[in-house]
CSV table of C-alpha atoms in Angstrom, one decimal:
chain,number,residue,atom,x,y,z
A,1,GLU,CA,46.6,89.8,62.7
A,2,SER,CA,43.6,91.3,63.6
A,3,ARG,CA,43.3,93.3,66.8
A,4,SER,CA,40.1,94.6,68.6
A,5,LEU,CA,40.3,98.5,69.4
A,6,MET,CA,38.5,100.0,72.0
A,7,PRO,CA,36.4,103.1,71.1
A,8,PRO,CA,38.2,106.1,72.7
A,9,MET,CA,35.5,107.1,75.0
A,10,ALA,CA,35.7,103.5,76.3
A,11,VAL,CA,39.4,103.8,77.6
A,12,ASP,CA,39.6,102.3,81.2
A,13,LYS,CA,40.2,105.2,83.7
A,14,GLN,CA,42.4,103.0,85.8
A,15,ARG,CA,44.8,102.1,82.8
A,16,LEU,CA,44.6,106.1,81.7
A,17,LEU,CA,45.9,107.3,85.5
A,18,PRO,CA,49.6,105.5,85.1
A,19,LEU,CA,49.9,107.0,81.4
A,20,PHE,CA,49.0,110.4,82.7
A,21,VAL,CA,51.4,110.4,85.6
A,22,LEU,CA,54.3,109.3,83.0
A,23,ALA,CA,53.3,112.2,80.8
A,24,LEU,CA,53.5,114.7,83.6
A,25,VAL,CA,56.7,113.6,84.7
A,26,THR,CA,58.2,113.7,81.3
A,27,ALA,CA,56.6,117.1,80.8
A,28,CYS,CA,58.2,118.4,84.0
A,29,LEU,CA,61.7,117.1,83.1
A,30,VAL,CA,61.5,118.9,79.6
A,31,SER,CA,60.0,121.9,80.7
A,32,GLY,CA,62.0,122.6,83.7
A,33,GLY,CA,63.0,119.9,86.1
A,34,GLU,CA,66.5,119.0,86.0
A,35,GLU,CA,67.7,115.4,85.4
A,36,PRO,CA,70.2,114.2,87.6
A,37,ALA,CA,73.9,114.7,86.3
A,38,ARG,CA,75.8,111.7,84.9
A,39,PHE,CA,79.6,111.1,84.9
A,40,GLN,CA,81.0,109.2,82.0
A,41,ILE,CA,84.5,107.8,82.8
A,42,PRO,CA,87.0,108.6,80.0
A,43,ARG,CA,88.1,105.8,78.2
A,44,ASP,CA,91.4,107.2,77.2
A,45,GLY,CA,92.4,108.0,81.0
A,46,SER,CA,92.8,111.6,80.5
A,47,VAL,CA,92.4,114.2,83.1
A,48,VAL,CA,88.7,115.0,83.6
A,49,GLU,CA,87.4,118.6,84.2
A,50,LEU,CA,84.9,119.0,87.0
A,51,ASP,CA,82.4,121.7,87.9
A,52,GLU,CA,79.5,122.3,90.6
A,53,GLY,CA,77.1,120.3,88.0
A,54,ASN,CA,78.8,116.9,87.9
A,55,PHE,CA,81.3,116.8,90.7
A,56,GLU,CA,78.9,114.8,93.0
A,57,ALA,CA,78.2,112.6,90.0
A,58,ALA,CA,81.8,111.8,89.7
A,59,VAL,CA,82.4,111.1,93.2
A,60,ALA,CA,79.4,108.7,93.3
A,61,ALA,CA,80.4,106.8,90.3
A,62,VAL,CA,84.1,106.5,90.9
A,63,ASP,CA,85.6,104.3,93.6
A,64,PHE,CA,88.6,106.2,93.6
A,65,LEU,CA,88.8,109.8,92.3
A,66,PHE,CA,92.0,112.0,92.6
A,67,VAL,CA,91.1,115.6,92.6
A,68,ASP,CA,93.3,118.5,91.6
A,69,PHE,CA,91.6,121.9,93.2
A,70,HIS,CA,93.5,124.6,91.5
A,71,ALA,CA,93.4,128.4,90.4
A,72,PRO,CA,94.3,129.9,86.9
A,73,TRP,CA,96.8,132.0,88.5
A,74,CYS,CA,98.6,129.5,90.4
A,75,GLY,CA,102.1,128.9,89.4
A,76,HIS,CA,102.5,125.6,91.3
A,77,CYS,CA,99.4,124.3,89.7
A,78,LYS,CA,100.5,125.2,86.4
A,79,ARG,CA,103.7,123.0,87.2
A,80,LEU,CA,101.6,120.3,88.5
A,81,SER,CA,99.4,120.2,85.6
A,82,PRO,CA,101.8,118.3,83.1
A,83,GLN,CA,102.5,115.9,85.8
A,84,LEU,CA,99.0,114.9,86.3
A,85,ASP,CA,98.5,114.6,82.6
A,86,GLU,CA,101.3,112.0,82.6
A,87,ALA,CA,100.1,110.2,85.4
A,88,ALA,CA,96.4,109.9,84.6
A,89,PRO,CA,96.3,107.2,81.8
A,90,VAL,CA,98.9,105.1,84.1
A,91,LEU,CA,96.7,105.6,87.1
A,92,SER,CA,93.4,104.6,85.1
A,93,GLY,CA,94.9,101.4,83.8
A,94,LEU,CA,95.9,99.8,87.4
A,95,SER,CA,94.1,96.9,88.7
A,96,THR,CA,92.3,99.3,91.0
A,97,PRO,CA,91.7,102.4,88.7
A,98,ILE,CA,92.2,105.8,90.0
A,99,VAL,CA,90.3,108.6,88.0
A,100,VAL,CA,92.3,111.8,87.9
A,101,ALA,CA,90.2,115.3,87.8
A,102,LYS,CA,90.8,118.8,87.9
A,103,VAL,CA,88.3,121.7,89.5
A,104,ASN,CA,88.6,125.4,89.1
A,105,ALA,CA,88.2,126.1,92.9
A,106,GLU,CA,88.6,130.0,92.3
A,107,LYS,CA,85.5,129.7,90.2
A,108,TYR,CA,83.5,127.0,91.9
A,109,LYS,CA,83.5,128.4,95.3
A,110,LYS,CA,80.8,125.9,96.7
A,111,LEU,CA,83.1,123.1,96.1
A,112,ARG,CA,86.1,125.0,97.4
A,113,SER,CA,84.2,125.6,100.6
A,114,LYS,CA,82.9,122.3,101.3
A,115,TYR,CA,86.1,120.7,101.1
A,116,GLY,CA,87.9,123.1,103.2
A,117,VAL,CA,90.4,124.2,100.1
A,118,ASP,CA,92.3,127.0,101.3
A,119,GLY,CA,95.4,126.9,99.1
A,120,PHE,CA,96.2,125.9,95.8
A,121,PRO,CA,96.8,123.3,94.4
A,122,THR,CA,95.0,121.3,97.2
A,123,LEU,CA,94.9,117.4,96.2
A,124,MET,CA,92.5,115.1,97.4
A,125,LEU,CA,91.9,111.2,97.0
A,126,PHE,CA,88.3,110.4,97.5
A,127,ASP,CA,88.0,106.6,98.6
A,128,HIS,CA,84.4,105.6,97.8
A,129,GLY,CA,83.2,109.3,98.5
A,130,VAL,CA,85.4,109.9,101.5
A,131,PRO,CA,88.2,112.6,101.0
A,132,THR,CA,91.8,112.4,102.2
A,133,GLU,CA,94.1,115.2,101.4
A,134,TYR,CA,97.2,114.0,99.6
A,135,THR,CA,100.7,115.5,100.4
A,136,GLY,CA,103.0,113.3,98.9
A,137,SER,CA,105.3,113.9,95.9
A,138,ARG,CA,103.8,115.6,92.9
A,139,LYS,CA,106.2,114.1,90.2
A,140,ALA,CA,104.3,111.9,87.9
A,141,GLY,CA,106.2,108.5,88.7
A,142,GLN,CA,106.2,109.1,92.3
A,143,LEU,CA,102.5,110.2,92.4
A,144,VAL,CA,101.5,106.9,90.9
A,145,GLU,CA,103.4,104.9,93.3
A,146,SER,CA,102.0,106.8,96.2
A,147,LEU,CA,98.5,106.5,94.9
A,148,ARG,CA,98.8,102.9,94.1
A,149,LYS,CA,99.8,102.3,97.5
A,150,LEU,CA,96.8,104.2,99.1
A,151,VAL,CA,94.2,102.4,97.3
A,152,ALA,CA,95.8,98.8,98.3
A,153,PRO,CA,94.6,96.8,101.3
A,154,ASP,CA,96.3,97.9,104.3
A,155,VAL,CA,97.9,94.1,104.7
A,156,SER,CA,97.6,92.0,101.8
A,157,VAL,CA,97.3,88.1,102.2
A,158,LEU,CA,99.7,86.3,99.8
A,159,LYS,CA,99.0,82.4,99.5
A,160,SER,CA,101.9,81.1,97.1
A,161,ASP,CA,105.3,81.8,96.0
A,162,ALA,CA,104.0,83.1,92.8
A,163,ALA,CA,101.6,85.6,94.9
A,164,ILE,CA,104.9,86.7,97.0
A,165,LYS,CA,107.2,87.4,94.0
A,166,SER,CA,104.3,89.3,92.1
A,167,PHE,CA,103.7,91.3,95.1
A,168,VAL,CA,107.3,92.5,95.6
A,169,GLN,CA,107.6,93.1,92.0
A,170,GLU,CA,104.5,95.4,91.7
A,171,ALA,CA,105.4,97.2,94.9
A,172,GLY,CA,108.4,98.6,93.0
A,173,VAL,CA,111.0,100.8,94.9
A,174,GLY,CA,109.4,103.7,96.2
A,175,PHE,CA,108.4,102.4,99.7
A,176,PRO,CA,109.8,99.7,101.9
A,177,LEU,CA,108.0,96.1,102.3
A,178,PHE,CA,107.2,94.2,105.1
A,179,ILE,CA,106.1,90.3,104.3
A,180,GLY,CA,105.0,88.3,107.7
A,181,PHE,CA,105.9,84.6,107.1
A,182,GLY,CA,104.0,82.7,109.0
A,183,VAL,CA,102.6,85.8,110.8
A,184,ASP,CA,99.1,86.0,111.4
A,185,GLU,CA,97.5,89.3,109.7
A,186,SER,CA,95.8,90.4,113.0
A,187,SER,CA,99.3,90.6,114.4
A,188,ILE,CA,100.4,93.5,111.8
A,189,ALA,CA,97.0,95.2,110.9
A,190,GLU,CA,97.3,97.9,113.3
A,191,TYR,CA,100.7,98.9,111.6
A,192,GLY,CA,99.5,98.1,108.0
A,193,ALA,CA,97.1,100.9,108.8
A,194,ARG,CA,99.0,103.2,110.8
A,195,TYR,CA,101.9,103.4,108.4
A,196,LYS,CA,99.9,102.7,105.1
A,197,LYS,CA,101.4,105.8,103.4
A,198,LYS,CA,105.0,104.7,104.1
A,199,ALA,CA,105.2,100.8,103.4
A,200,TRP,CA,103.5,98.1,102.0
A,201,PHE,CA,102.5,95.3,104.4
A,202,SER,CA,101.6,91.6,103.7
A,203,THR,CA,101.5,88.3,105.2
A,204,ALA,CA,102.5,84.9,103.6
A,205,LYS,CA,100.4,81.8,104.4
A,206,ASP,CA,101.8,79.4,102.0
A,207,PHE,CA,105.6,79.4,100.7
A,208,SER,CA,108.5,77.0,99.9
A,209,GLU,CA,111.8,76.7,101.8
A,210,ASP,CA,113.7,78.2,98.4
A,211,LEU,CA,111.7,81.5,99.4
A,212,MET,CA,112.9,81.3,102.9
A,213,ALA,CA,116.6,80.9,101.6
A,214,VAL,CA,115.9,84.0,99.3
A,215,TYR,CA,114.6,86.1,102.1
A,216,ASP,CA,117.1,84.8,104.6
A,217,PHE,CA,115.3,83.7,107.5
A,218,ASP,CA,115.1,80.2,109.0
A,219,LYS,CA,112.1,79.8,111.2
A,220,ILE,CA,108.5,81.1,111.4
A,221,PRO,CA,106.7,83.4,112.5
A,222,ALA,CA,109.2,86.2,110.8
A,223,LEU,CA,108.6,89.5,109.8
A,224,VAL,CA,110.9,90.3,106.7
A,225,SER,CA,111.7,93.8,106.0
A,226,LEU,CA,112.9,94.7,102.4
A,227,ASN,CA,114.1,98.3,101.2
A,228,PRO,CA,114.5,97.7,97.4
A,229,LYS,CA,115.6,101.5,96.8
A,230,TYR,CA,118.7,100.8,99.1
A,231,ASN,CA,118.8,96.9,98.6
A,232,GLU,CA,118.4,96.5,102.1
A,233,GLN,CA,117.0,93.5,104.2
A,234,SER,CA,116.5,92.4,107.7
A,235,VAL,CA,114.3,90.0,109.8
A,236,PHE,CA,112.4,90.2,112.8
A,237,TYR,CA,111.5,87.2,114.7
A,238,GLY,CA,109.0,88.4,117.3
A,239,PRO,CA,107.5,88.5,119.8
A,240,PHE,CA,104.2,89.3,117.8
A,241,GLU,CA,101.4,88.6,119.9
A,242,VAL,CA,100.8,87.8,123.9
A,243,HIS,CA,99.3,84.6,125.1
A,244,VAL,CA,97.0,85.6,128.0
A,245,PHE,CA,97.7,83.3,131.3
A,246,PRO,CA,94.7,84.0,133.8
A,247,GLY,CA,95.8,85.1,137.2
A,248,LEU,CA,99.0,86.7,136.1
A,249,MET,CA,99.7,90.3,136.7
A,250,ILE,CA,102.5,90.7,134.2
A,251,ILE,CA,100.5,90.0,131.1
A,252,ALA,CA,100.1,94.1,130.6
A,253,MET,CA,103.8,94.3,130.6
A,254,ILE,CA,104.3,91.6,128.1
A,255,PHE,CA,101.7,93.2,126.0
A,256,VAL,CA,103.5,96.5,125.9
A,257,ASP,CA,106.8,95.0,125.4
A,258,ALA,CA,105.6,92.7,122.4
A,259,GLY,CA,104.1,95.7,120.7
A,260,THR,CA,107.0,98.0,121.3
A,261,PHE,CA,109.5,95.7,119.8
A,262,LEU,CA,107.3,94.9,116.9
A,263,GLU,CA,106.6,98.8,115.9
A,264,ASP,CA,110.2,99.6,117.0
A,265,PHE,CA,111.4,97.1,114.1
A,266,ILE,CA,108.9,98.6,111.7
A,267,ARG,CA,109.8,102.4,112.4
A,268,GLN,CA,113.4,101.7,112.2
A,269,SER,CA,113.1,99.9,108.9
A,270,LEU,CA,111.3,102.7,107.3
A,271,LEU,CA,114.6,104.3,106.6
A,272,PRO,CA,117.9,102.8,105.1
A,273,MET,CA,120.6,101.9,107.7
A,274,THR,CA,122.7,105.0,106.5
A,275,VAL,CA,120.4,107.9,105.5
A,276,PRO,CA,121.1,110.4,102.6
A,277,ILE,CA,120.3,113.3,103.5
A,278,ASN,CA,117.9,115.1,101.0
A,279,ALA,CA,114.5,117.0,101.0
A,280,GLU,CA,112.9,113.7,101.1
A,281,THR,CA,114.6,111.8,103.8
A,282,VAL,CA,114.4,115.1,106.0
A,283,LYS,CA,110.8,114.8,106.1
A,284,MET,CA,110.9,111.1,106.9
A,285,LEU,CA,113.2,112.0,109.8
A,286,LYS,CA,110.7,114.3,111.3
A,287,ASP,CA,108.4,111.3,112.1
A,288,ASP,CA,111.3,109.6,113.6
A,289,ASP,CA,112.3,110.4,117.5
A,290,ARG,CA,115.8,109.2,117.3
A,291,LYS,CA,118.8,111.4,117.3
A,292,VAL,CA,120.8,111.4,114.3
A,293,VAL,CA,124.7,110.7,114.0
A,294,LEU,CA,125.5,112.9,110.9
A,295,ALA,CA,128.6,112.7,108.8
A,296,VAL,CA,129.1,115.9,107.0
A,297,LEU,CA,131.3,115.6,104.2
A,298,GLN,CA,132.6,117.6,101.3
A,299,ASP,CA,131.2,115.5,98.5
A,300,ASP,CA,129.2,112.3,99.4
A,301,SER,CA,130.3,110.6,96.3
A,302,ASP,CA,134.1,110.6,96.6
A,303,GLU,CA,136.3,108.0,97.8
A,304,THR,CA,137.0,109.2,101.2
A,305,SER,CA,133.3,109.5,101.7
A,306,MET,CA,132.3,106.3,100.8
A,307,ARG,CA,134.8,104.7,103.1
A,308,LEU,CA,133.1,106.7,105.7
A,309,ILE,CA,129.6,105.6,104.8
A,310,LYS,CA,130.5,102.1,105.1
A,311,ILE,CA,131.8,102.5,108.5
A,312,LEU,CA,128.6,104.3,109.3
A,313,ARG,CA,126.6,101.4,108.1
A,314,SER,CA,128.6,99.2,110.4
A,315,ALA,CA,127.7,101.1,113.3
A,316,ALA,CA,124.1,101.5,112.5
A,317,ASN,CA,123.9,97.7,112.5
A,318,ALA,CA,124.9,97.6,116.1
A,319,ASN,CA,123.1,101.0,117.1
A,320,HIS,CA,119.5,100.8,116.3
A,321,ASP,CA,118.7,103.5,118.8
A,322,LEU,CA,120.3,106.0,116.8
A,323,VAL,CA,119.9,107.2,112.9
A,324,PHE,CA,123.0,107.2,111.0
A,325,GLY,CA,123.1,109.7,108.0
A,326,TYR,CA,125.6,111.6,105.8
A,327,VAL,CA,125.4,115.0,103.4
A,328,GLY,CA,127.5,116.6,101.3
A,329,VAL,CA,128.2,120.4,101.3
A,330,ASN,CA,128.8,120.0,97.7
A,331,GLN,CA,125.2,118.4,97.5
A,332,TRP,CA,123.3,120.6,99.8
A,333,GLU,CA,125.2,123.4,101.3
A,334,GLU,CA,122.5,125.4,102.7
A,335,PHE,CA,121.5,122.5,104.8
A,336,THR,CA,125.1,122.0,106.2
A,337,GLU,CA,125.5,125.7,107.3
A,338,PRO,CA,124.5,125.1,110.9
A,339,PHE,CA,127.0,122.2,111.1
A,340,HIS,CA,129.8,123.5,109.2
A,341,ASP,CA,131.8,126.8,109.3
A,342,SER,CA,133.6,126.7,106.0
A,343,LYS,CA,136.3,129.0,107.3
A,344,SER,CA,137.3,127.5,110.4
A,345,SER,CA,136.1,123.8,110.2
A,346,GLN,CA,137.5,120.6,108.5
A,347,LEU,CA,135.8,117.7,107.0
A,348,PRO,CA,134.7,115.1,107.2
A,349,LYS,CA,133.2,115.4,110.7
A,350,LEU,CA,130.6,113.8,112.8
A,351,VAL,CA,127.8,115.6,114.4
A,352,VAL,CA,125.1,114.7,116.5
A,353,TRP,CA,122.2,116.4,115.5
A,354,ASP,CA,119.0,116.6,117.5
A,355,LYS,CA,116.4,117.7,115.3
A,356,ASP,CA,114.3,120.8,115.0
A,357,GLU,CA,112.8,122.6,112.2
A,358,LYS,CA,115.2,125.3,112.1
A,359,TYR,CA,118.4,123.0,112.3
A,360,GLU,CA,119.6,125.4,115.3
A,361,VAL,CA,121.0,122.8,117.6
A,362,SER,CA,123.9,122.0,119.9
A,363,VAL,CA,126.4,119.4,118.2
A,364,HIS,CA,129.3,117.5,119.6
A,365,ILE,CA,131.7,117.6,116.8
A,366,ILE,CA,134.2,114.5,116.2
A,367,TYR,CA,136.9,115.0,113.5
A,368,VAL,CA,137.1,111.8,111.4
A,369,CYS,CA,140.7,111.1,109.9
A,370,LEU,CA,140.6,108.4,107.1
């Protein structure tokens, strides 16, 4: 194929200008201009090391980025590291992937200052670039469940029996679940956001009578609470919303009552009916303003204790204004010390615990004979 070539001196100046600009830009990049940092998501789901050069690129490239700001000398950080290594591949394989990364915040002080890191390790979840500090469990399994919960919708909308079953199965046992059968999403959206860190929320639009039997409700709307960890289930039939009638002055009071009843049910369902007192549940109790009827036992797994716990469960079912819990001296002696003088008091016994941080409270003691 023949082509006509223009003599060198006859090159069109208007065509030459863009080429000159392109060459100038290329020269600048090569000779000192810095190309924007790029971030490559690891295919194997491993933990990524970030620094001041690629951190912002990672935040921009990943919808959900979980970052461990650590220091080389930090003992807690060293213990956390294998948990992150175990959790990272699982998190990256979720339907909503989460990338796990580390930053040496002792070395990269600009990042430490920018994100207000004042202790190690500090864990943050970047949700489309917006950071939120993570204070939940650091064990790999619970970490996965907690983060999966945080990246889920506040309220999931389920449109079939299969979707409902899948939702319950995928939620696992780490958190309570609330399913609003025939409940409008707007009625529980506020609570789905408020209690996002503590429970799963959903509404079910289409479901069979067979599923109504499974979840033990006979009319709609109904909000079913499930606590798989403790094999507990309960139902709330409303009120869920207020119908406004013009001219009536009592609407505000009705609105307050409707919201109060619904939120009370949700808050009470976050805990099991009888609470085993341990480090995890003590944290949960701090967010509950009810007094605790506490059974102090020698061993919470012996036959006598099992009978008392069964009695507590019956009492809890009839007294929702109180929390009923139990703790064994053999299981957590340090916790029981304010309630139990091992030299002079007998067990089991019940105390009314009006919580504070030091557990220094006045208690009313009832000795239990079983």
